[in-house]
Amino acid sequence: MSIDREKLLYPFYVMIHPFDGFYEVRNRNKGSVAIALILVFLFGLSFSLRRNYAGFVVNFVDPRSVDSRTEIIAVFLAVFLFAISNWSITSLTEGEGRFKDILVVIGYSLLPMILTYTPALVISWFIAQGEGSYYYLLINAATLFTVILMIIGIMTIHNYTFGKTLITIVFTFIALLLILFLILLLLFLIQQVWLFIQSLYIEMILRV
């Protein structure tokens, strides 16, 4: 599936004009799920590279403990869990956004962090002890920008007020935790059934 140039550049328009940009994502199909997922991948990659290769002044993570593939998969899982949770809550609270719109909001909102992480990584190689505050200022500013874009995006695609958006986000995280709990409970039950089958099989073998 080909992606036209306008859609390829549209995340940059959304970053500068979030209200108009996200409105057109919902009402004029200007967004692209494919581009949003590419941005999620680029965020996961840049996040992992920063943790792996940032300068020692600002990096307190043991690079040997960083697995880029695992971290990228974790980012995708987090994005889909948040999207599913938000969609489930907004479906009950008269939200107008579709599931694909939520994915587009998340992916496009990550653009400031994607654009910041690589320069921040390079800067971290040259800063001296005591200059880490400049690095963290850059990272925190990008993170705040992303959070603001995401709030505006969720508010716009669901046609919510600001207050209702914040309440919805709180319930979204509650739903996300509930989904995680159910997944872990299901995995635990599957493990217990598997162990029971194994013990039953071993017992049958010993009786033969």
PDB file of C-alpha atoms in Angstrom:
ATOM      1  CA  MET A   1       0.000   0.000   0.000  1.00  0.00           C
ATOM      2  CA  SER A   2       1.517   3.296  -1.119  1.00  0.00           C
ATOM      3  CA  ILE A   3       1.569   6.274   1.213  1.00  0.00           C
ATOM      4  CA  ASP A   4       1.280   9.687  -0.449  1.00  0.00           C
ATOM      5  CA  ARG A   5       3.615  12.530   0.429  1.00  0.00           C
ATOM      6  CA  GLU A   6       0.902  14.565   2.158  1.00  0.00           C
ATOM      7  CA  LYS A   7       0.173  11.786   4.658  1.00  0.00           C
ATOM      8  CA  LEU A   8       3.883  11.198   5.154  1.00  0.00           C
ATOM      9  CA  LEU A   9       4.394  14.833   6.194  1.00  0.00           C
ATOM     10  CA  TYR A  10       1.092  15.151   8.041  1.00  0.00           C
ATOM     11  CA  PRO A  11       2.505  14.192  11.501  1.00  0.00           C
ATOM     12  CA  PHE A  12       4.687  17.333  11.314  1.00  0.00           C
ATOM     13  CA  TYR A  13       1.597  19.428  10.570  1.00  0.00           C
ATOM     14  CA  VAL A  14      -0.180  17.826  13.545  1.00  0.00           C
ATOM     15  CA  MET A  15       2.781  18.621  15.787  1.00  0.00           C
ATOM     16  CA  ILE A  16       2.539  22.325  14.891  1.00  0.00           C
ATOM     17  CA  HIS A  17      -1.273  22.548  14.584  1.00  0.00           C
ATOM     18  CA  PRO A  18      -2.588  19.803  16.890  1.00  0.00           C
ATOM     19  CA  PHE A  19      -6.218  20.970  17.149  1.00  0.00           C
ATOM     20  CA  ASP A  20      -6.731  21.322  13.393  1.00  0.00           C
ATOM     21  CA  GLY A  21      -4.550  18.309  12.652  1.00  0.00           C
ATOM     22  CA  PHE A  22      -6.323  15.855  14.939  1.00  0.00           C
ATOM     23  CA  TYR A  23      -9.730  17.227  13.886  1.00  0.00           C
ATOM     24  CA  GLU A  24      -8.938  16.307  10.299  1.00  0.00           C
ATOM     25  CA  VAL A  25      -7.646  12.896  11.400  1.00  0.00           C
ATOM     26  CA  ARG A  26     -11.108  12.126  12.789  1.00  0.00           C
ATOM     27  CA  ASN A  27     -13.339  13.910  10.279  1.00  0.00           C
ATOM     28  CA  ARG A  28     -11.388  13.828   7.011  1.00  0.00           C
ATOM     29  CA  ASN A  29      -9.300  10.654   7.391  1.00  0.00           C
ATOM     30  CA  LYS A  30      -6.049  12.574   7.098  1.00  0.00           C
ATOM     31  CA  GLY A  31      -4.229  10.171   9.452  1.00  0.00           C
ATOM     32  CA  SER A  32      -2.499   6.939   8.533  1.00  0.00           C
ATOM     33  CA  VAL A  33      -2.338   3.928  10.863  1.00  0.00           C
ATOM     34  CA  ALA A  34       0.672   2.624   8.906  1.00  0.00           C
ATOM     35  CA  ILE A  35       2.623   5.845   9.512  1.00  0.00           C
ATOM     36  CA  ALA A  36       1.518   5.877  13.151  1.00  0.00           C
ATOM     37  CA  LEU A  37       2.889   2.352  13.652  1.00  0.00           C
ATOM     38  CA  ILE A  38       6.142   3.315  11.922  1.00  0.00           C
ATOM     39  CA  LEU A  39       6.448   6.211  14.371  1.00  0.00           C
ATOM     40  CA  VAL A  40       5.808   3.845  17.286  1.00  0.00           C
ATOM     41  CA  PHE A  41       8.622   1.627  15.973  1.00  0.00           C
ATOM     42  CA  LEU A  42      10.964   4.612  15.572  1.00  0.00           C
ATOM     43  CA  PHE A  43      10.159   5.724  19.102  1.00  0.00           C
ATOM     44  CA  GLY A  44      10.896   2.244  20.472  1.00  0.00           C
ATOM     45  CA  LEU A  45      14.158   2.138  18.526  1.00  0.00           C
ATOM     46  CA  SER A  46      15.299   5.623  19.584  1.00  0.00           C
ATOM     47  CA  PHE A  47      14.286   4.932  23.202  1.00  0.00           C
ATOM     48  CA  SER A  48      16.338   1.729  23.231  1.00  0.00           C
ATOM     49  CA  LEU A  49      19.332   3.332  21.493  1.00  0.00           C
ATOM     50  CA  ARG A  50      19.323   6.159  24.031  1.00  0.00           C
ATOM     51  CA  ARG A  51      19.330   3.687  26.908  1.00  0.00           C
ATOM     52  CA  ASN A  52      22.089   1.687  25.246  1.00  0.00           C
ATOM     53  CA  TYR A  53      24.450   4.340  23.907  1.00  0.00           C
ATOM     54  CA  ALA A  54      23.879   7.551  25.880  1.00  0.00           C
ATOM     55  CA  GLY A  55      26.999   9.054  27.465  1.00  0.00           C
ATOM     56  CA  PHE A  56      28.065   7.798  30.872  1.00  0.00           C
ATOM     57  CA  VAL A  57      27.314  11.186  32.481  1.00  0.00           C
ATOM     58  CA  VAL A  58      23.556  10.718  31.966  1.00  0.00           C
ATOM     59  CA  ASN A  59      23.213   6.993  31.431  1.00  0.00           C
ATOM     60  CA  PHE A  60      22.911   4.834  34.538  1.00  0.00           C
ATOM     61  CA  VAL A  61      21.694   1.735  32.688  1.00  0.00           C
ATOM     62  CA  ASP A  62      23.967  -1.232  32.120  1.00  0.00           C
ATOM     63  CA  PRO A  63      24.017  -1.573  28.298  1.00  0.00           C
ATOM     64  CA  ARG A  64      24.349  -5.337  28.675  1.00  0.00           C
ATOM     65  CA  SER A  65      20.866  -5.417  30.199  1.00  0.00           C
ATOM     66  CA  VAL A  66      19.283  -3.627  27.217  1.00  0.00           C
ATOM     67  CA  ASP A  67      17.595  -5.806  24.595  1.00  0.00           C
ATOM     68  CA  SER A  68      16.359  -3.564  21.778  1.00  0.00           C
ATOM     69  CA  ARG A  69      13.965  -6.156  20.339  1.00  0.00           C
ATOM     70  CA  THR A  70      12.326  -6.745  23.710  1.00  0.00           C
ATOM     71  CA  GLU A  71      11.992  -3.026  24.377  1.00  0.00           C
ATOM     72  CA  ILE A  72      10.477  -2.313  20.948  1.00  0.00           C
ATOM     73  CA  ILE A  73       7.967  -5.141  21.427  1.00  0.00           C
ATOM     74  CA  ALA A  74       7.170  -3.762  24.901  1.00  0.00           C
ATOM     75  CA  VAL A  75       6.524  -0.315  23.393  1.00  0.00           C
ATOM     76  CA  PHE A  76       4.119  -1.799  20.836  1.00  0.00           C
ATOM     77  CA  LEU A  77       2.311  -3.774  23.542  1.00  0.00           C
ATOM     78  CA  ALA A  78       2.001  -0.649  25.700  1.00  0.00           C
ATOM     79  CA  VAL A  79       0.614   1.350  22.763  1.00  0.00           C
ATOM     80  CA  PHE A  80      -1.967  -1.296  21.849  1.00  0.00           C
ATOM     81  CA  LEU A  81      -2.984  -1.815  25.484  1.00  0.00           C
ATOM     82  CA  PHE A  82      -3.483   1.930  25.932  1.00  0.00           C
ATOM     83  CA  ALA A  83      -5.433   2.164  22.658  1.00  0.00           C
ATOM     84  CA  ILE A  84      -7.674  -0.786  23.588  1.00  0.00           C
ATOM     85  CA  SER A  85      -8.230   0.608  27.085  1.00  0.00           C
ATOM     86  CA  ASN A  86      -9.049   4.089  25.808  1.00  0.00           C
ATOM     87  CA  TRP A  87     -11.377   2.736  23.126  1.00  0.00           C
ATOM     88  CA  SER A  88     -13.214   0.552  25.671  1.00  0.00           C
ATOM     89  CA  ILE A  89     -13.723   3.492  28.042  1.00  0.00           C
ATOM     90  CA  THR A  90     -14.665   6.058  25.406  1.00  0.00           C
ATOM     91  CA  SER A  91     -17.159   3.639  23.855  1.00  0.00           C
ATOM     92  CA  LEU A  92     -19.060   3.846  27.141  1.00  0.00           C
ATOM     93  CA  THR A  93     -18.727   7.624  27.492  1.00  0.00           C
ATOM     94  CA  GLU A  94     -19.982   8.763  24.057  1.00  0.00           C
ATOM     95  CA  GLY A  95     -16.533   9.150  22.544  1.00  0.00           C
ATOM     96  CA  GLU A  96     -16.559   9.698  18.786  1.00  0.00           C
ATOM     97  CA  GLY A  97     -13.046   8.450  18.040  1.00  0.00           C
ATOM     98  CA  ARG A  98     -12.458   5.111  16.363  1.00  0.00           C
ATOM     99  CA  PHE A  99      -9.796   2.617  17.408  1.00  0.00           C
ATOM    100  CA  LYS A 100      -7.630   3.556  14.435  1.00  0.00           C
ATOM    101  CA  ASP A 101      -7.951   7.243  15.359  1.00  0.00           C
ATOM    102  CA  ILE A 102      -6.599   6.472  18.833  1.00  0.00           C
ATOM    103  CA  LEU A 103      -3.620   4.638  17.308  1.00  0.00           C
ATOM    104  CA  VAL A 104      -2.950   7.624  15.039  1.00  0.00           C
ATOM    105  CA  VAL A 105      -3.094  10.029  18.008  1.00  0.00           C
ATOM    106  CA  ILE A 106      -0.593   7.932  19.974  1.00  0.00           C
ATOM    107  CA  GLY A 107       1.795   7.456  17.045  1.00  0.00           C
ATOM    108  CA  TYR A 108       1.725  11.076  15.865  1.00  0.00           C
ATOM    109  CA  SER A 109       2.097  12.386  19.435  1.00  0.00           C
ATOM    110  CA  LEU A 110       5.396  10.505  19.780  1.00  0.00           C
ATOM    111  CA  LEU A 111       7.026  12.566  17.012  1.00  0.00           C
ATOM    112  CA  PRO A 112       8.565  15.222  19.341  1.00  0.00           C
ATOM    113  CA  MET A 113      10.295  12.507  21.359  1.00  0.00           C
ATOM    114  CA  ILE A 114      11.513  10.749  18.213  1.00  0.00           C
ATOM    115  CA  LEU A 115      12.960  14.010  16.871  1.00  0.00           C
ATOM    116  CA  THR A 116      14.588  14.805  20.232  1.00  0.00           C
ATOM    117  CA  TYR A 117      16.054  11.462  21.317  1.00  0.00           C
ATOM    118  CA  THR A 118      18.686  11.190  18.576  1.00  0.00           C
ATOM    119  CA  PRO A 119      20.103  14.742  19.029  1.00  0.00           C
ATOM    120  CA  ALA A 120      19.969  14.211  22.801  1.00  0.00           C
ATOM    121  CA  LEU A 121      21.915  10.977  22.371  1.00  0.00           C
ATOM    122  CA  VAL A 122      24.638  12.793  20.397  1.00  0.00           C
ATOM    123  CA  ILE A 123      24.718  15.665  22.916  1.00  0.00           C
ATOM    124  CA  SER A 124      25.174  13.165  25.774  1.00  0.00           C
ATOM    125  CA  TRP A 125      28.521  12.090  24.299  1.00  0.00           C
ATOM    126  CA  PHE A 126      30.000  15.573  24.695  1.00  0.00           C
ATOM    127  CA  ILE A 127      28.578  16.933  27.943  1.00  0.00           C
ATOM    128  CA  ALA A 128      30.779  17.027  31.011  1.00  0.00           C
ATOM    129  CA  GLN A 129      29.994  16.112  34.594  1.00  0.00           C
ATOM    130  CA  GLY A 130      27.472  18.579  36.000  1.00  0.00           C
ATOM    131  CA  GLU A 131      26.013  19.473  32.582  1.00  0.00           C
ATOM    132  CA  GLY A 132      23.469  16.653  32.538  1.00  0.00           C
ATOM    133  CA  SER A 133      20.680  19.109  33.357  1.00  0.00           C
ATOM    134  CA  TYR A 134      20.732  20.361  29.740  1.00  0.00           C
ATOM    135  CA  TYR A 135      20.250  16.814  28.503  1.00  0.00           C
ATOM    136  CA  TYR A 136      17.364  16.128  30.884  1.00  0.00           C
ATOM    137  CA  LEU A 137      15.779  19.487  30.061  1.00  0.00           C
ATOM    138  CA  LEU A 138      15.690  18.477  26.393  1.00  0.00           C
ATOM    139  CA  ILE A 139      14.243  15.025  27.148  1.00  0.00           C
ATOM    140  CA  ASN A 140      11.661  16.358  29.603  1.00  0.00           C
ATOM    141  CA  ALA A 141      10.551  19.117  27.219  1.00  0.00           C
ATOM    142  CA  ALA A 142       9.975  16.552  24.462  1.00  0.00           C
ATOM    143  CA  THR A 143       8.104  14.271  26.867  1.00  0.00           C
ATOM    144  CA  LEU A 144       5.869  17.137  28.018  1.00  0.00           C
ATOM    145  CA  PHE A 145       5.209  18.110  24.389  1.00  0.00           C
ATOM    146  CA  THR A 146       4.204  14.517  23.628  1.00  0.00           C
ATOM    147  CA  VAL A 147       1.850  14.358  26.630  1.00  0.00           C
ATOM    148  CA  ILE A 148       0.212  17.654  25.607  1.00  0.00           C
ATOM    149  CA  LEU A 149      -0.238  16.428  22.023  1.00  0.00           C
ATOM    150  CA  MET A 150      -1.769  13.178  23.250  1.00  0.00           C
ATOM    151  CA  ILE A 151      -4.233  14.980  25.528  1.00  0.00           C
ATOM    152  CA  ILE A 152      -5.229  17.343  22.703  1.00  0.00           C
ATOM    153  CA  GLY A 153      -5.541  14.408  20.316  1.00  0.00           C
ATOM    154  CA  ILE A 154      -7.769  12.341  22.607  1.00  0.00           C
ATOM    155  CA  MET A 155      -9.881  15.411  23.409  1.00  0.00           C
ATOM    156  CA  THR A 156     -10.296  16.280  19.718  1.00  0.00           C
ATOM    157  CA  ILE A 157     -11.060  12.878  18.197  1.00  0.00           C
ATOM    158  CA  HIS A 158     -13.608  12.046  20.911  1.00  0.00           C
ATOM    159  CA  ASN A 159     -15.075  15.580  20.935  1.00  0.00           C
ATOM    160  CA  TYR A 160     -14.605  15.876  24.708  1.00  0.00           C
ATOM    161  CA  THR A 161     -14.096  18.822  27.004  1.00  0.00           C
ATOM    162  CA  PHE A 162     -10.705  19.152  28.690  1.00  0.00           C
ATOM    163  CA  GLY A 163     -12.066  17.947  32.035  1.00  0.00           C
ATOM    164  CA  LYS A 164     -13.795  14.941  30.532  1.00  0.00           C
ATOM    165  CA  THR A 165     -10.592  14.088  28.653  1.00  0.00           C
ATOM    166  CA  LEU A 166      -8.548  14.014  31.880  1.00  0.00           C
ATOM    167  CA  ILE A 167     -11.161  11.850  33.625  1.00  0.00           C
ATOM    168  CA  THR A 168     -11.229   9.504  30.624  1.00  0.00           C
ATOM    169  CA  ILE A 169      -7.439   9.173  30.673  1.00  0.00           C
ATOM    170  CA  VAL A 170      -7.536   8.260  34.379  1.00  0.00           C
ATOM    171  CA  PHE A 171     -10.145   5.561  33.691  1.00  0.00           C
ATOM    172  CA  THR A 172      -8.096   4.451  30.674  1.00  0.00           C
ATOM    173  CA  PHE A 173      -5.133   3.664  32.937  1.00  0.00           C
ATOM    174  CA  ILE A 174      -7.449   1.866  35.378  1.00  0.00           C
ATOM    175  CA  ALA A 175      -8.803  -0.226  32.484  1.00  0.00           C
ATOM    176  CA  LEU A 176      -5.247  -0.879  31.308  1.00  0.00           C
ATOM    177  CA  LEU A 177      -4.268  -2.194  34.749  1.00  0.00           C
ATOM    178  CA  LEU A 178      -7.383  -4.361  34.795  1.00  0.00           C
ATOM    179  CA  ILE A 179      -6.533  -5.819  31.378  1.00  0.00           C
ATOM    180  CA  LEU A 180      -2.972  -6.527  32.543  1.00  0.00           C
ATOM    181  CA  PHE A 181      -4.337  -8.240  35.658  1.00  0.00           C
ATOM    182  CA  LEU A 182      -6.662 -10.430  33.571  1.00  0.00           C
ATOM    183  CA  ILE A 183      -3.834 -11.334  31.182  1.00  0.00           C
ATOM    184  CA  LEU A 184      -1.540 -12.289  34.072  1.00  0.00           C
ATOM    185  CA  LEU A 185      -4.363 -14.265  35.710  1.00  0.00           C
ATOM    186  CA  LEU A 186      -5.011 -16.112  32.457  1.00  0.00           C
ATOM    187  CA  LEU A 187      -1.314 -16.907  32.051  1.00  0.00           C
ATOM    188  CA  PHE A 188      -1.189 -18.160  35.644  1.00  0.00           C
ATOM    189  CA  LEU A 189      -4.201 -20.425  35.074  1.00  0.00           C
ATOM    190  CA  ILE A 190      -2.701 -21.771  31.846  1.00  0.00           C
ATOM    191  CA  GLN A 191       0.548 -22.497  33.695  1.00  0.00           C
ATOM    192  CA  GLN A 192      -1.324 -24.321  36.470  1.00  0.00           C
ATOM    193  CA  VAL A 193      -3.264 -26.422  33.955  1.00  0.00           C
ATOM    194  CA  TRP A 194      -0.050 -27.245  32.115  1.00  0.00           C
ATOM    195  CA  LEU A 195       1.683 -28.285  35.338  1.00  0.00           C
ATOM    196  CA  PHE A 196      -1.318 -30.442  36.257  1.00  0.00           C
ATOM    197  CA  ILE A 197      -1.245 -32.161  32.857  1.00  0.00           C
ATOM    198  CA  GLN A 198       2.512 -32.718  33.205  1.00  0.00           C
ATOM    199  CA  SER A 199       2.162 -34.230  36.680  1.00  0.00           C
ATOM    200  CA  LEU A 200      -0.708 -36.411  35.468  1.00  0.00           C
ATOM    201  CA  TYR A 201       1.357 -37.610  32.523  1.00  0.00           C
ATOM    202  CA  ILE A 202       4.364 -38.393  34.726  1.00  0.00           C
ATOM    203  CA  GLU A 203       2.133 -40.314  37.139  1.00  0.00           C
ATOM    204  CA  MET A 204       0.712 -42.385  34.286  1.00  0.00           C
ATOM    205  CA  ILE A 205       4.219 -43.145  33.001  1.00  0.00           C
ATOM    206  CA  LEU A 206       5.338 -44.291  36.448  1.00  0.00           C
ATOM    207  CA  ARG A 207       2.354 -46.637  36.754  1.00  0.00           C
ATOM    208  CA  VAL A 208       3.110 -48.358  33.471  1.00  0.00           C
TER     209      VAL A 208
END
